[in-house]
PDB file of C-alpha atoms in Angstrom:
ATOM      1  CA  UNK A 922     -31.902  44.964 -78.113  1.00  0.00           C
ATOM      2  CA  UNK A 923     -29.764  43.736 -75.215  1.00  0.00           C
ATOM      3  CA  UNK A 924     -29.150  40.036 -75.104  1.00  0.00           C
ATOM      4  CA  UNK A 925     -30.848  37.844 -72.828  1.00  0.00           C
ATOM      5  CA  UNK A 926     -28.324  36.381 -69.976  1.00  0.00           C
ATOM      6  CA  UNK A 927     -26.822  33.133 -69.370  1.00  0.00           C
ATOM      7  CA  UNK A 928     -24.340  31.491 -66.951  1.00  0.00           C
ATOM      8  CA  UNK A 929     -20.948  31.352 -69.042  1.00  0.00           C
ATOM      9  CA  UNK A 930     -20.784  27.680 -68.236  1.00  0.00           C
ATOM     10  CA  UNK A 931     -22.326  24.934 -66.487  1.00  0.00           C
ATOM     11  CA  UNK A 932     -20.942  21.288 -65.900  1.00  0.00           C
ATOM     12  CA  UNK A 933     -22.275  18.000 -64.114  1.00  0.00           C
ATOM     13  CA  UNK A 934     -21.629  14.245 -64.334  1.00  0.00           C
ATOM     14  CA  UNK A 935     -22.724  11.920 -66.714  1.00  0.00           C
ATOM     15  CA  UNK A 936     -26.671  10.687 -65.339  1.00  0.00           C
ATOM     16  CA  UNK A 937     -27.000  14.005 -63.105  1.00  0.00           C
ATOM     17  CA  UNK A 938     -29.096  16.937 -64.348  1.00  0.00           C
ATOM     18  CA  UNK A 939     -27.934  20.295 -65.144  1.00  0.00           C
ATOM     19  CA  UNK A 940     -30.498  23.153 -65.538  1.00  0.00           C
ATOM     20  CA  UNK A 941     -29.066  26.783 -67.321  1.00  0.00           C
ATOM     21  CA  UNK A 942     -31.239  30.398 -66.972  1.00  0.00           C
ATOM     22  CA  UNK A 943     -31.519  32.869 -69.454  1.00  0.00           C
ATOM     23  CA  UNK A 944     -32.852  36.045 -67.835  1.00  0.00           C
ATOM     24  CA  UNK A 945     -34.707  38.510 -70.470  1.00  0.00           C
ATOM     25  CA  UNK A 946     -37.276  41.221 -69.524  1.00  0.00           C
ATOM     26  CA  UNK A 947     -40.509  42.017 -69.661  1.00  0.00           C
ATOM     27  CA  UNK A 948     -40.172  43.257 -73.315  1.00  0.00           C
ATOM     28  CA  UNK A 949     -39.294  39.330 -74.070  1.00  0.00           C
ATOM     29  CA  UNK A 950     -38.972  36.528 -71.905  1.00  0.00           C
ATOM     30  CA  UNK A 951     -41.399  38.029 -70.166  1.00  0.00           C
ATOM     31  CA  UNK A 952     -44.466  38.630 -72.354  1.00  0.00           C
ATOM     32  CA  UNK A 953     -43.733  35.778 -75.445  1.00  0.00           C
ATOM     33  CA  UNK A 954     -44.280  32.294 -75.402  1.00  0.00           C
ATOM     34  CA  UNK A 955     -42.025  32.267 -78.098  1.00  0.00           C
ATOM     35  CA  UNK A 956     -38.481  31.111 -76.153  1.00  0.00           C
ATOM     36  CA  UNK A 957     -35.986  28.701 -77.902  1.00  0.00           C
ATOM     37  CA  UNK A 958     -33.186  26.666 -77.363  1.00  0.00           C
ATOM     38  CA  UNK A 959     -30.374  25.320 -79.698  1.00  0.00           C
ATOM     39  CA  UNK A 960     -27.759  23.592 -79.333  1.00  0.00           C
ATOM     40  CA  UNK A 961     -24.106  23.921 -80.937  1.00  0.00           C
ATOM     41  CA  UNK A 962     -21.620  21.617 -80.881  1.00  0.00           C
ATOM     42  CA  UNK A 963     -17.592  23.104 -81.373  1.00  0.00           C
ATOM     43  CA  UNK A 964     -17.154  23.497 -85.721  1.00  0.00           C
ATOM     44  CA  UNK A 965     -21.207  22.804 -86.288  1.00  0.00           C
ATOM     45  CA  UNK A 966     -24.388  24.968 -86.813  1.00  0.00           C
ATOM     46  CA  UNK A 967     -27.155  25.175 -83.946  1.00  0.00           C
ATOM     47  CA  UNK A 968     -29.951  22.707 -83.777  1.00  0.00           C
ATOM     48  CA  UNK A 969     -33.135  23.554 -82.077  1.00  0.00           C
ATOM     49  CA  UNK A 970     -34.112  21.449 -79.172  1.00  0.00           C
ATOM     50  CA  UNK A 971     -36.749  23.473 -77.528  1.00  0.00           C
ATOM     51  CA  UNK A 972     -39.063  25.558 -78.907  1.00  0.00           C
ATOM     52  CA  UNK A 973     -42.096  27.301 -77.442  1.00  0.00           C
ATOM     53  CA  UNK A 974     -40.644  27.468 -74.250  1.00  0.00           C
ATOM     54  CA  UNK A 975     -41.145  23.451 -73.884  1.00  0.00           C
ATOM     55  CA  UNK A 976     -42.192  21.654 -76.960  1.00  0.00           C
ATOM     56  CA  UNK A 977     -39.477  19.388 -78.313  1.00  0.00           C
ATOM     57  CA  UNK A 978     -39.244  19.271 -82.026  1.00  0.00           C
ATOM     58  CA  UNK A 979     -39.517  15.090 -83.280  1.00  0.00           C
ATOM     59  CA  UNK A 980     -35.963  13.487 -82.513  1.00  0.00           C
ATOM     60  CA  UNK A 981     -35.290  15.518 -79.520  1.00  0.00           C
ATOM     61  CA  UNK A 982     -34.819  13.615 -76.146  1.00  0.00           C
ATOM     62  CA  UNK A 983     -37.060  14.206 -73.767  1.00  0.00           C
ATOM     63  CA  UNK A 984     -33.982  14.236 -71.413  1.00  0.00           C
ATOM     64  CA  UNK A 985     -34.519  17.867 -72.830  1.00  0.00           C
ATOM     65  CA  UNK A 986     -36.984  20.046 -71.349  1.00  0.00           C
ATOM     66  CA  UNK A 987     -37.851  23.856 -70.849  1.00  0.00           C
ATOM     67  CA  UNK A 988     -39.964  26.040 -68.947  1.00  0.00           C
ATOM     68  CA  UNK A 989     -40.483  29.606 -67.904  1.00  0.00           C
ATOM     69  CA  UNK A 990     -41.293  31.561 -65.234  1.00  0.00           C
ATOM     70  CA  UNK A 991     -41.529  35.542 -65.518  1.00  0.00           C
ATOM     71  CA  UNK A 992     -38.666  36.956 -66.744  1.00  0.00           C
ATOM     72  CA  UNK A 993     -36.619  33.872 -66.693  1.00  0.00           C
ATOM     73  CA  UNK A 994     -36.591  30.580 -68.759  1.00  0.00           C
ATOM     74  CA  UNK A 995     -34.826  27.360 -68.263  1.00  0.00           C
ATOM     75  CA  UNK A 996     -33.523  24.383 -70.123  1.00  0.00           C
ATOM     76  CA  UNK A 997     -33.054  21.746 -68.075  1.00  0.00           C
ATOM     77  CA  UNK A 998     -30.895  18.307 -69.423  1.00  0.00           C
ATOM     78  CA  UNK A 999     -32.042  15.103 -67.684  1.00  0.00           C
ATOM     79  CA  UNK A1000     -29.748  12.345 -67.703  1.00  0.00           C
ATOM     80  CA  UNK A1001     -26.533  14.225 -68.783  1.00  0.00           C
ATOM     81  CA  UNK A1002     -24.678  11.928 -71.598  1.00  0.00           C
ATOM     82  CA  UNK A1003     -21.156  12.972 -72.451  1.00  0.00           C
ATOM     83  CA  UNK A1004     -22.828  14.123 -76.012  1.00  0.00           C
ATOM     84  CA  UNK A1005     -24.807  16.559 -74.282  1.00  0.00           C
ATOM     85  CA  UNK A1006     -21.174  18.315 -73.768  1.00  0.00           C
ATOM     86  CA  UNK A1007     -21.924  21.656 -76.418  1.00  0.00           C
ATOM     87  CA  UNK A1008     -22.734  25.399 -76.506  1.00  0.00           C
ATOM     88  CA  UNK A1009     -26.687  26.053 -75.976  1.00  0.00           C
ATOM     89  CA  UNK A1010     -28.462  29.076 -76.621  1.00  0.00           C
ATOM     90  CA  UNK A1011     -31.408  30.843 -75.719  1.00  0.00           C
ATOM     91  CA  UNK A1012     -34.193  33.149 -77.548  1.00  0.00           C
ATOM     92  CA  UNK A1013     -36.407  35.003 -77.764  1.00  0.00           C
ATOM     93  CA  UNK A1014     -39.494  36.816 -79.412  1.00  0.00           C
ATOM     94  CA  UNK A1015     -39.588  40.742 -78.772  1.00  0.00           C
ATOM     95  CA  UNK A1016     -41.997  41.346 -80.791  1.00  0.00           C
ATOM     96  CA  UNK A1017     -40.696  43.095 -83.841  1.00  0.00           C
ATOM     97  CA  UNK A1018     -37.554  41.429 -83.191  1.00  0.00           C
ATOM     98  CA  UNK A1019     -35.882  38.426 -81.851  1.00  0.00           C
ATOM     99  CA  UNK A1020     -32.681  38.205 -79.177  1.00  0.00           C
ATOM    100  CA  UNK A1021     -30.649  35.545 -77.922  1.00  0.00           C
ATOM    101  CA  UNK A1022     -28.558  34.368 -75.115  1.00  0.00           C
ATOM    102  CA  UNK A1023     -25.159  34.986 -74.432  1.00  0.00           C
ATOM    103  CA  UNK A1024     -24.585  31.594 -74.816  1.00  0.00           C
ATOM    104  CA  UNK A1025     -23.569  28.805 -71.908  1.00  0.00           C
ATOM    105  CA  UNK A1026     -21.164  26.169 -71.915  1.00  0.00           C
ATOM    106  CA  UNK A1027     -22.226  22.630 -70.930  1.00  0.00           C
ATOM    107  CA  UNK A1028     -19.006  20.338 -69.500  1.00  0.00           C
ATOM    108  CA  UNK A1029     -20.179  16.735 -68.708  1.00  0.00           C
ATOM    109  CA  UNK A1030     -17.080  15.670 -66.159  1.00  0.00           C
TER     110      UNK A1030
ATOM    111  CA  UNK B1242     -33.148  15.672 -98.383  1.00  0.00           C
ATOM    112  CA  UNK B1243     -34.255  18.856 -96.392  1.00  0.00           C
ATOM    113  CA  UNK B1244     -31.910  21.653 -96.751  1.00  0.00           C
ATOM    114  CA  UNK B1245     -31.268  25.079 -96.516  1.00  0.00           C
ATOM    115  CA  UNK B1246     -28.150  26.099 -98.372  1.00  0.00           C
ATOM    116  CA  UNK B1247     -26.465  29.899 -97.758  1.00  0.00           C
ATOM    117  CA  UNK B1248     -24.335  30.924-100.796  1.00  0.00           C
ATOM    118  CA  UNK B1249     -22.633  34.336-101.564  1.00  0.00           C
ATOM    119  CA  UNK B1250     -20.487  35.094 -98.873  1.00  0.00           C
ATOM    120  CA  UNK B1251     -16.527  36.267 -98.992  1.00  0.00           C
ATOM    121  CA  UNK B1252     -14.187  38.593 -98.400  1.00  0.00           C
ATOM    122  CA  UNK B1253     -15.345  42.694 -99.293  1.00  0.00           C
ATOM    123  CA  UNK B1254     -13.874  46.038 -97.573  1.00  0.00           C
ATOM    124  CA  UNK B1255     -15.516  47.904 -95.163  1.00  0.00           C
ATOM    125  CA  UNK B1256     -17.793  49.963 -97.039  1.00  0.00           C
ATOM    126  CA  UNK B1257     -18.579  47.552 -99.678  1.00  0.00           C
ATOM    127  CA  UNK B1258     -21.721  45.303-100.331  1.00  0.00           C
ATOM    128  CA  UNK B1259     -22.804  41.486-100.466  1.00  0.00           C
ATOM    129  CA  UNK B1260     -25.804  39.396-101.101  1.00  0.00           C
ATOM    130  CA  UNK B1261     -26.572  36.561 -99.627  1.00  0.00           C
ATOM    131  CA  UNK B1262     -28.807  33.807-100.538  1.00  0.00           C
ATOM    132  CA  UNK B1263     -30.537  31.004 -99.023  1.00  0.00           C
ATOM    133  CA  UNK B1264     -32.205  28.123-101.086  1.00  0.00           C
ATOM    134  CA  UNK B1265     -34.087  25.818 -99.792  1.00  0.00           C
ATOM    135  CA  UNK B1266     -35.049  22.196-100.974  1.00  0.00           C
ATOM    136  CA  UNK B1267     -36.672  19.175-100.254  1.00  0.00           C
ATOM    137  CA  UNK B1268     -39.356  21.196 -99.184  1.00  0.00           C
ATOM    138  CA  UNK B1269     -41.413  24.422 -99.408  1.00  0.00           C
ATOM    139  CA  UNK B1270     -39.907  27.836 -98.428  1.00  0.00           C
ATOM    140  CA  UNK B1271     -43.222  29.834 -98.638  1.00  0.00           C
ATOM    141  CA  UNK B1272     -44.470  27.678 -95.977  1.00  0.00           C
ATOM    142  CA  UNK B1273     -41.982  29.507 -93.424  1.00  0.00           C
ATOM    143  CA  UNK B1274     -41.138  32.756 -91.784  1.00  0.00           C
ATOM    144  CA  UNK B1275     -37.351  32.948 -92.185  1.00  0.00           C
ATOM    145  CA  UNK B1276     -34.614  34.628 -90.107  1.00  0.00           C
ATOM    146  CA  UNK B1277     -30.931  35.067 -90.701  1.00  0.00           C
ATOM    147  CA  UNK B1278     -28.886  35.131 -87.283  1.00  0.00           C
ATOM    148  CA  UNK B1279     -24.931  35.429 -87.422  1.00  0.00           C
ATOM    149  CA  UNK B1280     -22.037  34.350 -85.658  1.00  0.00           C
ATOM    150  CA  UNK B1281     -18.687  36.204 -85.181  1.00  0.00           C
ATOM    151  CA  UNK B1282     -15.652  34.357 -84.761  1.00  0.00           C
ATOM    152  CA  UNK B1283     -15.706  32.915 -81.478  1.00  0.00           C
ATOM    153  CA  UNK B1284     -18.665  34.741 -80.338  1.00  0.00           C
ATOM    154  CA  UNK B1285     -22.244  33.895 -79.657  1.00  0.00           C
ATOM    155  CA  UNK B1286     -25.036  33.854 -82.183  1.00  0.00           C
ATOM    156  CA  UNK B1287     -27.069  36.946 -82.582  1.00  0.00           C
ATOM    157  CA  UNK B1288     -30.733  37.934 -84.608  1.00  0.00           C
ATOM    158  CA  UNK B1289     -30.468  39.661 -87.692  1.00  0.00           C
ATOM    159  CA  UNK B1290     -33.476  39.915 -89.697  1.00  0.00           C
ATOM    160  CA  UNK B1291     -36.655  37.979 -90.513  1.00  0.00           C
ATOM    161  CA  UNK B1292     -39.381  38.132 -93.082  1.00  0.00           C
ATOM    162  CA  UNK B1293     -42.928  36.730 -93.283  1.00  0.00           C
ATOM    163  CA  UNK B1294     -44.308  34.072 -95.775  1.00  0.00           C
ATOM    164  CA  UNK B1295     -45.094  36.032 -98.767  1.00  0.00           C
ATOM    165  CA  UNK B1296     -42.417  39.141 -98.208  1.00  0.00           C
ATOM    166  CA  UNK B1297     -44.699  41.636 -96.589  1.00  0.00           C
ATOM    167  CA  UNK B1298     -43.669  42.246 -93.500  1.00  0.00           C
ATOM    168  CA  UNK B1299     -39.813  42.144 -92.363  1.00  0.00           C
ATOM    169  CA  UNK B1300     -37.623  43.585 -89.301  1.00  0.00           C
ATOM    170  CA  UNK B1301     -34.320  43.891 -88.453  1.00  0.00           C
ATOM    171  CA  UNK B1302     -31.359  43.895 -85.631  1.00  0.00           C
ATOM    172  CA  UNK B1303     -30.448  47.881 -84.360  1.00  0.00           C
ATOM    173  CA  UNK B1304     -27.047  46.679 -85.401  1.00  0.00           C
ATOM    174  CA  UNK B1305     -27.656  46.256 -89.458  1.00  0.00           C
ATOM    175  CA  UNK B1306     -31.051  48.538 -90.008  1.00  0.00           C
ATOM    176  CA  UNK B1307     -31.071  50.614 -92.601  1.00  0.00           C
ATOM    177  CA  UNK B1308     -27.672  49.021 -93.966  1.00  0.00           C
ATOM    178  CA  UNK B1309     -29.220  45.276 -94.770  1.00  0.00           C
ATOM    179  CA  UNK B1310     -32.550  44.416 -96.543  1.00  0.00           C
ATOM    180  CA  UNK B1311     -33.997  40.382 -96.505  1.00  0.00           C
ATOM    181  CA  UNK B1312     -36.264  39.861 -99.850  1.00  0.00           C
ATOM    182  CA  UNK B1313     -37.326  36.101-101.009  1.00  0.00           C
ATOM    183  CA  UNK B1314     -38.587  34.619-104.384  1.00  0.00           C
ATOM    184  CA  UNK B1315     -40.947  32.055-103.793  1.00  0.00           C
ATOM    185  CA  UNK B1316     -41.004  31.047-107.135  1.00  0.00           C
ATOM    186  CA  UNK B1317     -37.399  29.860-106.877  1.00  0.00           C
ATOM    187  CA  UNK B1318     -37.627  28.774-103.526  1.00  0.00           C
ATOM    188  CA  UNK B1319     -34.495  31.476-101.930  1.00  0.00           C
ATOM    189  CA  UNK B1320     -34.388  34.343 -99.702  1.00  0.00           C
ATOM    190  CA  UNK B1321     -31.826  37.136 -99.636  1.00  0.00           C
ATOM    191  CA  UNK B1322     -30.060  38.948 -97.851  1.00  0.00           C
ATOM    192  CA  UNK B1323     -28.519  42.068 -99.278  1.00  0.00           C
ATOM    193  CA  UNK B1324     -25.587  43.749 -97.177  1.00  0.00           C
ATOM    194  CA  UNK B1325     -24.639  47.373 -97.799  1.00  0.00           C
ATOM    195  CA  UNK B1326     -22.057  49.843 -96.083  1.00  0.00           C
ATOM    196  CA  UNK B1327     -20.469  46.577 -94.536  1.00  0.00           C
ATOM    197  CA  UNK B1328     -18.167  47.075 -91.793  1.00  0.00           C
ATOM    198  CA  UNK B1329     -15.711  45.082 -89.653  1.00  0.00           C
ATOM    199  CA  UNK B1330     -17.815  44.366 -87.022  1.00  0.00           C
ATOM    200  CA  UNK B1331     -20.104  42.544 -89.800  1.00  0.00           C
ATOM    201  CA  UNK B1332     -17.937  39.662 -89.841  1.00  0.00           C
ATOM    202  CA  UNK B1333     -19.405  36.662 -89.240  1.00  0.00           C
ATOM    203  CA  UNK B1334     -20.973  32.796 -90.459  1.00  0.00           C
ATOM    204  CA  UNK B1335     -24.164  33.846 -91.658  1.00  0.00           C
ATOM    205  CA  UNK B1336     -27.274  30.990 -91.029  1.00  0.00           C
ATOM    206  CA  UNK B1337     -30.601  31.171 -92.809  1.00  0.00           C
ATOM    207  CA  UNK B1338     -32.677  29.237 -90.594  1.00  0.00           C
ATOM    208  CA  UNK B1339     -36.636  28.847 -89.747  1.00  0.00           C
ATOM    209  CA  UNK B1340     -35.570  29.764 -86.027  1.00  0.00           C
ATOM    210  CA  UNK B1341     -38.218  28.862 -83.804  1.00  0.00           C
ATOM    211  CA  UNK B1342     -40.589  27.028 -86.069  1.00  0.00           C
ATOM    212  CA  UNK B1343     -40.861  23.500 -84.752  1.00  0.00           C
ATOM    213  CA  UNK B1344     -39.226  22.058 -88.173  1.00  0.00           C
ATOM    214  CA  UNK B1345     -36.139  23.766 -87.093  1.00  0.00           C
ATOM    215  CA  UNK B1346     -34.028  23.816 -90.237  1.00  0.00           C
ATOM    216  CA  UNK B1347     -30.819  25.806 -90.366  1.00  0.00           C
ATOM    217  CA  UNK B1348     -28.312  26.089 -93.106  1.00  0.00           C
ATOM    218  CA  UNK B1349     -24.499  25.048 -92.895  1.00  0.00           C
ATOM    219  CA  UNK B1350     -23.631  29.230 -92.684  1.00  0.00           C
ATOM    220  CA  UNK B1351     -21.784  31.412 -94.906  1.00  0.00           C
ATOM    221  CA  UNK B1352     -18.670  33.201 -93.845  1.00  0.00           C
ATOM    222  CA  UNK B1353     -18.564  37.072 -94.294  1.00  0.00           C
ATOM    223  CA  UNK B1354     -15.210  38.882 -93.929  1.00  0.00           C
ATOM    224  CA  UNK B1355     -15.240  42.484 -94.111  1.00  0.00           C
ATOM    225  CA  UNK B1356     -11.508  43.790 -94.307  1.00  0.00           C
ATOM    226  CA  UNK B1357      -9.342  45.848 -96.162  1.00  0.00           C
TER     227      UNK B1357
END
């Protein structure tokens, strides 16, 4: 149950877009359709902003949006607004069990 | 109001026990699959267990098998999360949370220190 893997930070410019992997295997990423993404701001719990690889849940932006291709899925943030600036996670479905991201670091400069 | 709200947590020693529990209101808990993930101090957030919608079927994290066991009452709306043979590396916020379900709910955590 190894976690999946993320960049340990990722930054960009307020309007640019910013896109951050999460590398699992074929025992996750890889073979569910069940991938999700939350987002944490510093002192707060996570908040789901992608689930099913690319559904947003109502009150998402759709500056948010997330994909997949083999072993590797992506959240990629449209538009980057200085509140985007927070911790985001990946995870996963491996079958009996979930796993999630190490965890990367969005800066908006 | 939709919430989920964790209660139970605190400080035990290493070796001790804990139960955690998770009620939910302003809306129905049966209707959900739900997971507890932690979250060490300054670390990222990690799986720990999950259970179906009637209590059937549950897993669990390498790391707490055989040591924690997830049980809900429908009837009063909760799930719980019973911690056994705690040890340091245990500490953590816990979250009950619906995960990946598209409703997304998470609760505010509950802080577990395990320490002598």
């Amino acid at each position: 149950q190894s976690a999946l893997t993320q960049p340990r930070s990722v930054s960009g410019s307020p309007g640019q877009s910013v896109t951050i992997s999460c590398t699992g295997t074929n025992s996750d990423v890889g073979t569910y359709n069940y991938v999700s993404w939350y987002q944490q701001h510093p002192g707060k719990g996570p908040k789901l902003i992608i689930y099913d690889v690319s559904k947003r849940p109502s009150g998402v932006p759709d500056r948010f949006s997330g994909s997949k291709s083999g072993n590797t899925a992506s959240l990629t943030i449209s538009g980057l607004q200085a509140e985007d600036e927070a911790d985001y996670y990946c995870c996963s479905s491996a079958g009996n069990f979930y796993v999630f991201g190490t965890g990367t670091n969005v800066t908006v400069l | 109001e939709v919430q989920l709200v964790e209660s139970g947590g605190g400080l035990v020693q290493p070796g001790g026990s804990l139960r955690l529990s998770c009620a939910a209101s302003g809306f129905t808990l049966s209707n959900y699959w739900i997971h507890w993930a932690r979250q060490a101090p300054g670390k990222g957030l990690a799986w720990v267990s999950r259970i179906n919608y009637g209590g059937t079927y549950v897993s669990y994290a390498d790391s707490v098998n055989g040591r924690f066991t997830i049980s809900r009452d429908n009837a009063k709306n909760t799930v719980f999360l019973q911690m056994s043979n705690l040890r340091a590396e245990d500490t953590a916020v816990y979250y009950c949370t619906t995960l990946d379900s598209f409703v997304g709910y998470w609760g505010q955590g509950a802080l577990v220190t395990v320490s002598s």
